[in-house]
Amino acid sequence: MCIITAQNQVQNLDDALININQSSVDSGIIYERTMQLANLYNFNREEGFNIAYYKYFRQALLEIYNTSNYHVISS
């Protein structure tokens, strides 16, 4: 038995974005680096989706931390 890979697979999003100019990302946050469970793009845009309870706030904070450049550089 042997394992054959058809092509080289990218390990993570940062490896895939290495040749992309990220100078326009002045916040240091690329939200696509994480699974978006908190749905931050739609917070405060949908009716009734404008209050951050503890569990939601905790999830949102975790997602922002995981997507920040600080987290990537510190790892």
PDB file of N, CA, C and O in Angstrom:
ATOM      1  N   MET A   1       0.827  -1.180   0.000  1.00  0.00           N
ATOM      2  CA  MET A   1       0.000   0.000   0.000  1.00  0.00           C
ATOM      3  C   MET A   1       0.876   1.250   0.000  1.00  0.00           C
ATOM      4  O   MET A   1       1.887   1.305   0.670  1.00  0.00           O
ATOM      5  N   CYS A   2       0.436   2.231  -0.739  1.00  0.00           N
ATOM      6  CA  CYS A   2       1.128   3.518  -0.726  1.00  0.00           C
ATOM      7  C   CYS A   2       0.103   4.623  -0.924  1.00  0.00           C
ATOM      8  O   CYS A   2      -0.973   4.409  -1.466  1.00  0.00           O
ATOM      9  N   ILE A   3       0.461   5.792  -0.454  1.00  0.00           N
ATOM     10  CA  ILE A   3      -0.413   6.955  -0.578  1.00  0.00           C
ATOM     11  C   ILE A   3       0.138   7.852  -1.677  1.00  0.00           C
ATOM     12  O   ILE A   3       1.310   8.211  -1.668  1.00  0.00           O
ATOM     13  N   ILE A   4      -0.719   8.203  -2.630  1.00  0.00           N
ATOM     14  CA  ILE A   4      -0.301   9.051  -3.742  1.00  0.00           C
ATOM     15  C   ILE A   4      -1.109  10.344  -3.695  1.00  0.00           C
ATOM     16  O   ILE A   4      -2.326  10.316  -3.569  1.00  0.00           O
ATOM     17  N   THR A   5      -0.415  11.449  -3.799  1.00  0.00           N
ATOM     18  CA  THR A   5      -1.068  12.745  -3.815  1.00  0.00           C
ATOM     19  C   THR A   5      -0.966  13.331  -5.213  1.00  0.00           C
ATOM     20  O   THR A   5       0.122  13.394  -5.783  1.00  0.00           O
ATOM     21  N   ALA A   6      -2.078  13.784  -5.770  1.00  0.00           N
ATOM     22  CA  ALA A   6      -2.103  14.308  -7.128  1.00  0.00           C
ATOM     23  C   ALA A   6      -1.394  15.649  -7.239  1.00  0.00           C
ATOM     24  O   ALA A   6      -0.851  15.985  -8.273  1.00  0.00           O
ATOM     25  N   GLN A   7      -1.403  16.420  -6.189  1.00  0.00           N
ATOM     26  CA  GLN A   7      -0.772  17.737  -6.210  1.00  0.00           C
ATOM     27  C   GLN A   7      -0.367  18.131  -4.800  1.00  0.00           C
ATOM     28  O   GLN A   7      -0.817  17.551  -3.831  1.00  0.00           O
ATOM     29  N   ASN A   8       0.504  19.110  -4.711  1.00  0.00           N
ATOM     30  CA  ASN A   8       0.898  19.604  -3.395  1.00  0.00           C
ATOM     31  C   ASN A   8      -0.278  20.351  -2.784  1.00  0.00           C
ATOM     32  O   ASN A   8      -0.886  21.190  -3.428  1.00  0.00           O
ATOM     33  N   GLN A   9      -0.570  20.049  -1.553  1.00  0.00           N
ATOM     34  CA  GLN A   9      -1.685  20.695  -0.878  1.00  0.00           C
ATOM     35  C   GLN A   9      -1.162  21.812   0.011  1.00  0.00           C
ATOM     36  O   GLN A   9      -0.172  21.651   0.708  1.00  0.00           O
ATOM     37  N   VAL A  10      -1.847  22.946  -0.008  1.00  0.00           N
ATOM     38  CA  VAL A  10      -1.469  24.089   0.828  1.00  0.00           C
ATOM     39  C   VAL A  10      -1.868  23.776   2.261  1.00  0.00           C
ATOM     40  O   VAL A  10      -2.969  23.321   2.529  1.00  0.00           O
ATOM     41  N   GLN A  11      -0.966  24.037   3.207  1.00  0.00           N
ATOM     42  CA  GLN A  11      -1.198  23.705   4.605  1.00  0.00           C
ATOM     43  C   GLN A  11      -2.229  24.624   5.257  1.00  0.00           C
ATOM     44  O   GLN A  11      -3.038  24.193   6.032  1.00  0.00           O
ATOM     45  N   ASN A  12      -2.171  25.906   4.965  1.00  0.00           N
ATOM     46  CA  ASN A  12      -3.133  26.832   5.572  1.00  0.00           C
ATOM     47  C   ASN A  12      -3.352  28.035   4.663  1.00  0.00           C
ATOM     48  O   ASN A  12      -2.690  28.188   3.645  1.00  0.00           O
ATOM     49  N   LEU A  13      -4.270  28.889   5.049  1.00  0.00           N
ATOM     50  CA  LEU A  13      -4.617  30.046   4.231  1.00  0.00           C
ATOM     51  C   LEU A  13      -3.449  31.001   4.071  1.00  0.00           C
ATOM     52  O   LEU A  13      -3.247  31.571   3.007  1.00  0.00           O
ATOM     53  N   ASP A  14      -2.650  31.190   5.104  1.00  0.00           N
ATOM     54  CA  ASP A  14      -1.522  32.112   5.017  1.00  0.00           C
ATOM     55  C   ASP A  14      -0.515  31.652   3.968  1.00  0.00           C
ATOM     56  O   ASP A  14       0.084  32.475   3.283  1.00  0.00           O
ATOM     57  N   ASP A  15      -0.303  30.351   3.838  1.00  0.00           N
ATOM     58  CA  ASP A  15       0.573  29.838   2.787  1.00  0.00           C
ATOM     59  C   ASP A  15      -0.008  30.128   1.410  1.00  0.00           C
ATOM     60  O   ASP A  15       0.717  30.434   0.466  1.00  0.00           O
ATOM     61  N   ALA A  16      -1.319  30.045   1.274  1.00  0.00           N
ATOM     62  CA  ALA A  16      -1.969  30.318  -0.006  1.00  0.00           C
ATOM     63  C   ALA A  16      -1.927  31.802  -0.356  1.00  0.00           C
ATOM     64  O   ALA A  16      -1.923  32.161  -1.530  1.00  0.00           O
ATOM     65  N   LEU A  17      -1.879  32.673   0.637  1.00  0.00           N
ATOM     66  CA  LEU A  17      -1.909  34.119   0.408  1.00  0.00           C
ATOM     67  C   LEU A  17      -0.524  34.754   0.373  1.00  0.00           C
ATOM     68  O   LEU A  17      -0.413  35.976   0.331  1.00  0.00           O
ATOM     69  N   ILE A  18       0.517  33.958   0.359  1.00  0.00           N
ATOM     70  CA  ILE A  18       1.875  34.498   0.476  1.00  0.00           C
ATOM     71  C   ILE A  18       2.239  35.431  -0.676  1.00  0.00           C
ATOM     72  O   ILE A  18       2.960  36.402  -0.491  1.00  0.00           O
ATOM     73  N   ASN A  19       1.720  35.188  -1.877  1.00  0.00           N
ATOM     74  CA  ASN A  19       2.042  36.030  -3.033  1.00  0.00           C
ATOM     75  C   ASN A  19       1.001  37.118  -3.288  1.00  0.00           C
ATOM     76  O   ASN A  19       1.089  37.829  -4.280  1.00  0.00           O
ATOM     77  N   ILE A  20       0.029  37.248  -2.406  1.00  0.00           N
ATOM     78  CA  ILE A  20      -1.021  38.247  -2.552  1.00  0.00           C
ATOM     79  C   ILE A  20      -0.651  39.497  -1.747  1.00  0.00           C
ATOM     80  O   ILE A  20      -0.229  39.400  -0.598  1.00  0.00           O
ATOM     81  N   ASN A  21      -0.819  40.658  -2.360  1.00  0.00           N
ATOM     82  CA  ASN A  21      -0.548  41.920  -1.671  1.00  0.00           C
ATOM     83  C   ASN A  21      -1.621  42.149  -0.612  1.00  0.00           C
ATOM     84  O   ASN A  21      -2.786  42.339  -0.933  1.00  0.00           O
ATOM     85  N   GLN A  22      -1.230  42.120   0.647  1.00  0.00           N
ATOM     86  CA  GLN A  22      -2.163  42.294   1.756  1.00  0.00           C
ATOM     87  C   GLN A  22      -2.053  43.679   2.387  1.00  0.00           C
ATOM     88  O   GLN A  22      -2.521  43.903   3.490  1.00  0.00           O
ATOM     89  N   SER A  23      -1.459  44.628   1.668  1.00  0.00           N
ATOM     90  CA  SER A  23      -1.282  45.966   2.230  1.00  0.00           C
ATOM     91  C   SER A  23      -2.613  46.682   2.464  1.00  0.00           C
ATOM     92  O   SER A  23      -2.689  47.588   3.283  1.00  0.00           O
ATOM     93  N   SER A  24      -3.665  46.289   1.756  1.00  0.00           N
ATOM     94  CA  SER A  24      -4.966  46.923   1.966  1.00  0.00           C
ATOM     95  C   SER A  24      -5.680  46.389   3.203  1.00  0.00           C
ATOM     96  O   SER A  24      -6.703  46.915   3.605  1.00  0.00           O
ATOM     97  N   VAL A  25      -5.137  45.353   3.830  1.00  0.00           N
ATOM     98  CA  VAL A  25      -5.719  44.802   5.058  1.00  0.00           C
ATOM     99  C   VAL A  25      -5.089  45.559   6.220  1.00  0.00           C
ATOM    100  O   VAL A  25      -4.187  45.080   6.887  1.00  0.00           O
ATOM    101  N   ASP A  26      -5.576  46.771   6.452  1.00  0.00           N
ATOM    102  CA  ASP A  26      -4.965  47.603   7.481  1.00  0.00           C
ATOM    103  C   ASP A  26      -5.384  47.219   8.893  1.00  0.00           C
ATOM    104  O   ASP A  26      -4.752  47.608   9.858  1.00  0.00           O
ATOM    105  N   SER A  27      -6.430  46.408   9.038  1.00  0.00           N
ATOM    106  CA  SER A  27      -6.848  45.978  10.373  1.00  0.00           C
ATOM    107  C   SER A  27      -6.011  44.803  10.865  1.00  0.00           C
ATOM    108  O   SER A  27      -5.978  44.519  12.054  1.00  0.00           O
ATOM    109  N   GLY A  28      -5.338  44.099   9.943  1.00  0.00           N
ATOM    110  CA  GLY A  28      -4.585  42.913  10.322  1.00  0.00           C
ATOM    111  C   GLY A  28      -5.462  41.699  10.516  1.00  0.00           C
ATOM    112  O   GLY A  28      -5.019  40.676  11.019  1.00  0.00           O
ATOM    113  N   ILE A  29      -6.726  41.785  10.111  1.00  0.00           N
ATOM    114  CA  ILE A  29      -7.669  40.688  10.305  1.00  0.00           C
ATOM    115  C   ILE A  29      -8.192  40.215   8.956  1.00  0.00           C
ATOM    116  O   ILE A  29      -8.726  41.004   8.179  1.00  0.00           O
ATOM    117  N   ILE A  30      -8.000  38.942   8.669  1.00  0.00           N
ATOM    118  CA  ILE A  30      -8.604  38.305   7.495  1.00  0.00           C
ATOM    119  C   ILE A  30      -9.557  37.261   8.056  1.00  0.00           C
ATOM    120  O   ILE A  30      -9.149  36.190   8.507  1.00  0.00           O
ATOM    121  N   TYR A  31     -10.840  37.584   8.050  1.00  0.00           N
ATOM    122  CA  TYR A  31     -11.867  36.763   8.718  1.00  0.00           C
ATOM    123  C   TYR A  31     -11.994  35.379   8.100  1.00  0.00           C
ATOM    124  O   TYR A  31     -12.475  34.456   8.741  1.00  0.00           O
ATOM    125  N   GLU A  32     -11.530  35.195   6.872  1.00  0.00           N
ATOM    126  CA  GLU A  32     -11.621  33.896   6.220  1.00  0.00           C
ATOM    127  C   GLU A  32     -10.623  32.891   6.780  1.00  0.00           C
ATOM    128  O   GLU A  32     -10.625  31.731   6.385  1.00  0.00           O
ATOM    129  N   ARG A  33      -9.765  33.278   7.703  1.00  0.00           N
ATOM    130  CA  ARG A  33      -8.803  32.351   8.314  1.00  0.00           C
ATOM    131  C   ARG A  33      -9.464  31.379   9.285  1.00  0.00           C
ATOM    132  O   ARG A  33      -8.808  30.452   9.747  1.00  0.00           O
ATOM    133  N   THR A  34     -10.707  31.581   9.622  1.00  0.00           N
ATOM    134  CA  THR A  34     -11.362  30.752  10.629  1.00  0.00           C
ATOM    135  C   THR A  34     -12.752  30.334  10.176  1.00  0.00           C
ATOM    136  O   THR A  34     -13.301  30.899   9.238  1.00  0.00           O
ATOM    137  N   MET A  35     -13.295  29.341  10.847  1.00  0.00           N
ATOM    138  CA  MET A  35     -14.686  28.971  10.604  1.00  0.00           C
ATOM    139  C   MET A  35     -15.560  30.054  11.236  1.00  0.00           C
ATOM    140  O   MET A  35     -15.425  30.357  12.408  1.00  0.00           O
ATOM    141  N   GLN A  36     -16.451  30.631  10.469  1.00  0.00           N
ATOM    142  CA  GLN A  36     -17.191  31.813  10.885  1.00  0.00           C
ATOM    143  C   GLN A  36     -18.508  31.446  11.566  1.00  0.00           C
ATOM    144  O   GLN A  36     -19.588  31.626  11.022  1.00  0.00           O
ATOM    145  N   LEU A  37     -18.426  30.975  12.780  1.00  0.00           N
ATOM    146  CA  LEU A  37     -19.618  30.572  13.521  1.00  0.00           C
ATOM    147  C   LEU A  37     -20.383  31.766  14.092  1.00  0.00           C
ATOM    148  O   LEU A  37     -21.594  31.719  14.230  1.00  0.00           O
ATOM    149  N   ALA A  38     -19.682  32.835  14.423  1.00  0.00           N
ATOM    150  CA  ALA A  38     -20.333  34.004  15.010  1.00  0.00           C
ATOM    151  C   ALA A  38     -21.034  34.870  13.959  1.00  0.00           C
ATOM    152  O   ALA A  38     -21.811  35.748  14.315  1.00  0.00           O
ATOM    153  N   ASN A  39     -20.744  34.635  12.695  1.00  0.00           N
ATOM    154  CA  ASN A  39     -21.403  35.368  11.611  1.00  0.00           C
ATOM    155  C   ASN A  39     -21.241  36.876  11.792  1.00  0.00           C
ATOM    156  O   ASN A  39     -22.203  37.639  11.727  1.00  0.00           O
ATOM    157  N   LEU A  40     -20.018  37.314  12.016  1.00  0.00           N
ATOM    158  CA  LEU A  40     -19.755  38.723  12.317  1.00  0.00           C
ATOM    159  C   LEU A  40     -20.082  39.660  11.166  1.00  0.00           C
ATOM    160  O   LEU A  40     -20.373  40.837  11.397  1.00  0.00           O
ATOM    161  N   TYR A  41     -20.044  39.175   9.946  1.00  0.00           N
ATOM    162  CA  TYR A  41     -20.378  40.041   8.804  1.00  0.00           C
ATOM    163  C   TYR A  41     -21.814  40.536   8.881  1.00  0.00           C
ATOM    164  O   TYR A  41     -22.126  41.616   8.397  1.00  0.00           O
ATOM    165  N   ASN A  42     -22.713  39.770   9.469  1.00  0.00           N
ATOM    166  CA  ASN A  42     -24.122  40.143   9.515  1.00  0.00           C
ATOM    167  C   ASN A  42     -24.569  40.721  10.854  1.00  0.00           C
ATOM    168  O   ASN A  42     -25.730  41.102  10.998  1.00  0.00           O
ATOM    169  N   PHE A  43     -23.669  40.787  11.821  1.00  0.00           N
ATOM    170  CA  PHE A  43     -24.051  41.353  13.112  1.00  0.00           C
ATOM    171  C   PHE A  43     -24.420  42.816  12.934  1.00  0.00           C
ATOM    172  O   PHE A  43     -23.721  43.590  12.291  1.00  0.00           O
ATOM    173  N   ASN A  44     -25.522  43.208  13.490  1.00  0.00           N
ATOM    174  CA  ASN A  44     -26.046  44.576  13.441  1.00  0.00           C
ATOM    175  C   ASN A  44     -26.588  44.957  12.065  1.00  0.00           C
ATOM    176  O   ASN A  44     -26.891  46.101  11.818  1.00  0.00           O
ATOM    177  N   ARG A  45     -26.677  44.006  11.139  1.00  0.00           N
ATOM    178  CA  ARG A  45     -27.261  44.262   9.818  1.00  0.00           C
ATOM    179  C   ARG A  45     -28.623  43.595   9.683  1.00  0.00           C
ATOM    180  O   ARG A  45     -29.420  44.004   8.869  1.00  0.00           O
ATOM    181  N   GLU A  46     -28.846  42.541  10.446  1.00  0.00           N
ATOM    182  CA  GLU A  46     -30.113  41.831  10.395  1.00  0.00           C
ATOM    183  C   GLU A  46     -30.969  42.244  11.593  1.00  0.00           C
ATOM    184  O   GLU A  46     -30.449  42.454  12.686  1.00  0.00           O
ATOM    185  N   GLU A  47     -32.252  42.314  11.380  1.00  0.00           N
ATOM    186  CA  GLU A  47     -33.166  42.693  12.453  1.00  0.00           C
ATOM    187  C   GLU A  47     -33.118  41.656  13.571  1.00  0.00           C
ATOM    188  O   GLU A  47     -33.189  40.451  13.329  1.00  0.00           O
ATOM    189  N   GLY A  48     -32.949  42.105  14.792  1.00  0.00           N
ATOM    190  CA  GLY A  48     -32.900  41.209  15.939  1.00  0.00           C
ATOM    191  C   GLY A  48     -31.539  40.588  16.182  1.00  0.00           C
ATOM    192  O   GLY A  48     -31.358  39.804  17.110  1.00  0.00           O
ATOM    193  N   PHE A  49     -30.555  40.908  15.345  1.00  0.00           N
ATOM    194  CA  PHE A  49     -29.214  40.339  15.496  1.00  0.00           C
ATOM    195  C   PHE A  49     -28.252  41.470  15.823  1.00  0.00           C
ATOM    196  O   PHE A  49     -27.375  41.827  15.067  1.00  0.00           O
ATOM    197  N   ASN A  50     -28.476  42.080  17.006  1.00  0.00           N
ATOM    198  CA  ASN A  50     -27.671  43.232  17.382  1.00  0.00           C
ATOM    199  C   ASN A  50     -27.279  43.250  18.856  1.00  0.00           C
ATOM    200  O   ASN A  50     -26.804  44.248  19.353  1.00  0.00           O
ATOM    201  N   ILE A  51     -27.506  42.149  19.548  1.00  0.00           N
ATOM    202  CA  ILE A  51     -27.132  42.056  20.959  1.00  0.00           C
ATOM    203  C   ILE A  51     -26.145  40.903  21.120  1.00  0.00           C
ATOM    204  O   ILE A  51     -26.420  39.788  20.702  1.00  0.00           O
ATOM    205  N   ALA A  52     -25.002  41.194  21.730  1.00  0.00           N
ATOM    206  CA  ALA A  52     -23.966  40.174  21.923  1.00  0.00           C
ATOM    207  C   ALA A  52     -24.026  39.656  23.358  1.00  0.00           C
ATOM    208  O   ALA A  52     -23.544  40.307  24.276  1.00  0.00           O
ATOM    209  N   TYR A  53     -24.651  38.523  23.532  1.00  0.00           N
ATOM    210  CA  TYR A  53     -24.662  37.878  24.837  1.00  0.00           C
ATOM    211  C   TYR A  53     -23.301  37.257  25.106  1.00  0.00           C
ATOM    212  O   TYR A  53     -22.450  37.197  24.215  1.00  0.00           O
ATOM    213  N   TYR A  54     -23.072  36.770  26.304  1.00  0.00           N
ATOM    214  CA  TYR A  54     -21.751  36.289  26.710  1.00  0.00           C
ATOM    215  C   TYR A  54     -21.206  35.220  25.762  1.00  0.00           C
ATOM    216  O   TYR A  54     -20.074  35.330  25.292  1.00  0.00           O
ATOM    217  N   LYS A  55     -21.982  34.186  25.467  1.00  0.00           N
ATOM    218  CA  LYS A  55     -21.485  33.100  24.610  1.00  0.00           C
ATOM    219  C   LYS A  55     -21.161  33.595  23.207  1.00  0.00           C
ATOM    220  O   LYS A  55     -20.166  33.210  22.610  1.00  0.00           O
ATOM    221  N   TYR A  56     -22.020  34.473  22.668  1.00  0.00           N
ATOM    222  CA  TYR A  56     -21.764  35.017  21.344  1.00  0.00           C
ATOM    223  C   TYR A  56     -20.509  35.884  21.357  1.00  0.00           C
ATOM    224  O   TYR A  56     -19.649  35.783  20.479  1.00  0.00           O
ATOM    225  N   PHE A  57     -20.396  36.759  22.351  1.00  0.00           N
ATOM    226  CA  PHE A  57     -19.238  37.646  22.452  1.00  0.00           C
ATOM    227  C   PHE A  57     -17.952  36.836  22.579  1.00  0.00           C
ATOM    228  O   PHE A  57     -16.941  37.151  21.948  1.00  0.00           O
ATOM    229  N   ARG A  58     -17.989  35.782  23.364  1.00  0.00           N
ATOM    230  CA  ARG A  58     -16.813  34.926  23.537  1.00  0.00           C
ATOM    231  C   ARG A  58     -16.410  34.279  22.221  1.00  0.00           C
ATOM    232  O   ARG A  58     -15.229  34.231  21.873  1.00  0.00           O
ATOM    233  N   GLN A  59     -17.391  33.764  21.460  1.00  0.00           N
ATOM    234  CA  GLN A  59     -17.105  33.143  20.160  1.00  0.00           C
ATOM    235  C   GLN A  59     -16.553  34.182  19.185  1.00  0.00           C
ATOM    236  O   GLN A  59     -15.596  33.927  18.466  1.00  0.00           O
ATOM    237  N   ALA A  60     -17.163  35.364  19.158  1.00  0.00           N
ATOM    238  CA  ALA A  60     -16.705  36.419  18.256  1.00  0.00           C
ATOM    239  C   ALA A  60     -15.277  36.839  18.586  1.00  0.00           C
ATOM    240  O   ALA A  60     -14.447  37.020  17.687  1.00  0.00           O
ATOM    241  N   LEU A  61     -14.977  36.990  19.851  1.00  0.00           N
ATOM    242  CA  LEU A  61     -13.635  37.370  20.276  1.00  0.00           C
ATOM    243  C   LEU A  61     -12.617  36.297  19.894  1.00  0.00           C
ATOM    244  O   LEU A  61     -11.517  36.613  19.421  1.00  0.00           O
ATOM    245  N   LEU A  62     -12.977  35.031  20.058  1.00  0.00           N
ATOM    246  CA  LEU A  62     -12.090  33.931  19.665  1.00  0.00           C
ATOM    247  C   LEU A  62     -11.820  33.964  18.161  1.00  0.00           C
ATOM    248  O   LEU A  62     -10.681  33.795  17.725  1.00  0.00           O
ATOM    249  N   GLU A  63     -12.858  34.200  17.366  1.00  0.00           N
ATOM    250  CA  GLU A  63     -12.686  34.244  15.913  1.00  0.00           C
ATOM    251  C   GLU A  63     -11.800  35.414  15.495  1.00  0.00           C
ATOM    252  O   GLU A  63     -10.931  35.265  14.637  1.00  0.00           O
ATOM    253  N   ILE A  64     -11.995  36.567  16.104  1.00  0.00           N
ATOM    254  CA  ILE A  64     -11.163  37.723  15.767  1.00  0.00           C
ATOM    255  C   ILE A  64      -9.717  37.459  16.164  1.00  0.00           C
ATOM    256  O   ILE A  64      -8.789  37.784  15.428  1.00  0.00           O
ATOM    257  N   TYR A  65      -9.500  36.862  17.314  1.00  0.00           N
ATOM    258  CA  TYR A  65      -8.135  36.535  17.740  1.00  0.00           C
ATOM    259  C   TYR A  65      -7.484  35.550  16.774  1.00  0.00           C
ATOM    260  O   TYR A  65      -6.340  35.725  16.375  1.00  0.00           O
ATOM    261  N   ASN A  66      -8.227  34.515  16.379  1.00  0.00           N
ATOM    262  CA  ASN A  66      -7.671  33.503  15.476  1.00  0.00           C
ATOM    263  C   ASN A  66      -7.380  34.045  14.084  1.00  0.00           C
ATOM    264  O   ASN A  66      -6.554  33.489  13.364  1.00  0.00           O
ATOM    265  N   THR A  67      -8.055  35.107  13.675  1.00  0.00           N
ATOM    266  CA  THR A  67      -7.849  35.660  12.344  1.00  0.00           C
ATOM    267  C   THR A  67      -6.871  36.823  12.308  1.00  0.00           C
ATOM    268  O   THR A  67      -6.510  37.286  11.245  1.00  0.00           O
ATOM    269  N   SER A  68      -6.438  37.277  13.449  1.00  0.00           N
ATOM    270  CA  SER A  68      -5.557  38.444  13.490  1.00  0.00           C
ATOM    271  C   SER A  68      -4.126  38.069  13.135  1.00  0.00           C
ATOM    272  O   SER A  68      -3.669  36.947  13.344  1.00  0.00           O
ATOM    273  N   ASN A  69      -3.403  39.029  12.582  1.00  0.00           N
ATOM    274  CA  ASN A  69      -1.987  38.826  12.269  1.00  0.00           C
ATOM    275  C   ASN A  69      -1.173  38.617  13.533  1.00  0.00           C
ATOM    276  O   ASN A  69      -0.164  37.925  13.512  1.00  0.00           O
ATOM    277  N   TYR A  70      -1.570  39.212  14.636  1.00  0.00           N
ATOM    278  CA  TYR A  70      -0.850  39.042  15.891  1.00  0.00           C
ATOM    279  C   TYR A  70      -0.808  37.572  16.273  1.00  0.00           C
ATOM    280  O   TYR A  70       0.231  37.045  16.656  1.00  0.00           O
ATOM    281  N   HIS A  71      -1.934  36.892  16.161  1.00  0.00           N
ATOM    282  CA  HIS A  71      -1.997  35.475  16.502  1.00  0.00           C
ATOM    283  C   HIS A  71      -1.109  34.653  15.575  1.00  0.00           C
ATOM    284  O   HIS A  71      -0.405  33.762  16.006  1.00  0.00           O
ATOM    285  N   VAL A  72      -1.106  34.959  14.292  1.00  0.00           N
ATOM    286  CA  VAL A  72      -0.321  34.209  13.309  1.00  0.00           C
ATOM    287  C   VAL A  72       1.161  34.421  13.548  1.00  0.00           C
ATOM    288  O   VAL A  72       1.938  33.482  13.535  1.00  0.00           O
ATOM    289  N   ILE A  73       1.575  35.646  13.827  1.00  0.00           N
ATOM    290  CA  ILE A  73       2.984  35.953  14.059  1.00  0.00           C
ATOM    291  C   ILE A  73       3.454  35.363  15.383  1.00  0.00           C
ATOM    292  O   ILE A  73       4.565  34.851  15.485  1.00  0.00           O
ATOM    293  N   SER A  74       2.625  35.378  16.400  1.00  0.00           N
ATOM    294  CA  SER A  74       3.008  34.897  17.721  1.00  0.00           C
ATOM    295  C   SER A  74       3.130  33.379  17.799  1.00  0.00           C
ATOM    296  O   SER A  74       3.809  32.867  18.659  1.00  0.00           O
ATOM    297  N   SER A  75       2.449  32.667  16.928  1.00  0.00           N
ATOM    298  CA  SER A  75       2.438  31.199  16.987  1.00  0.00           C
ATOM    299  C   SER A  75       3.777  30.612  16.638  1.00  0.00           C
ATOM    300  O   SER A  75       4.551  31.097  15.920  1.00  0.00           O
TER     301      SER A  75
END
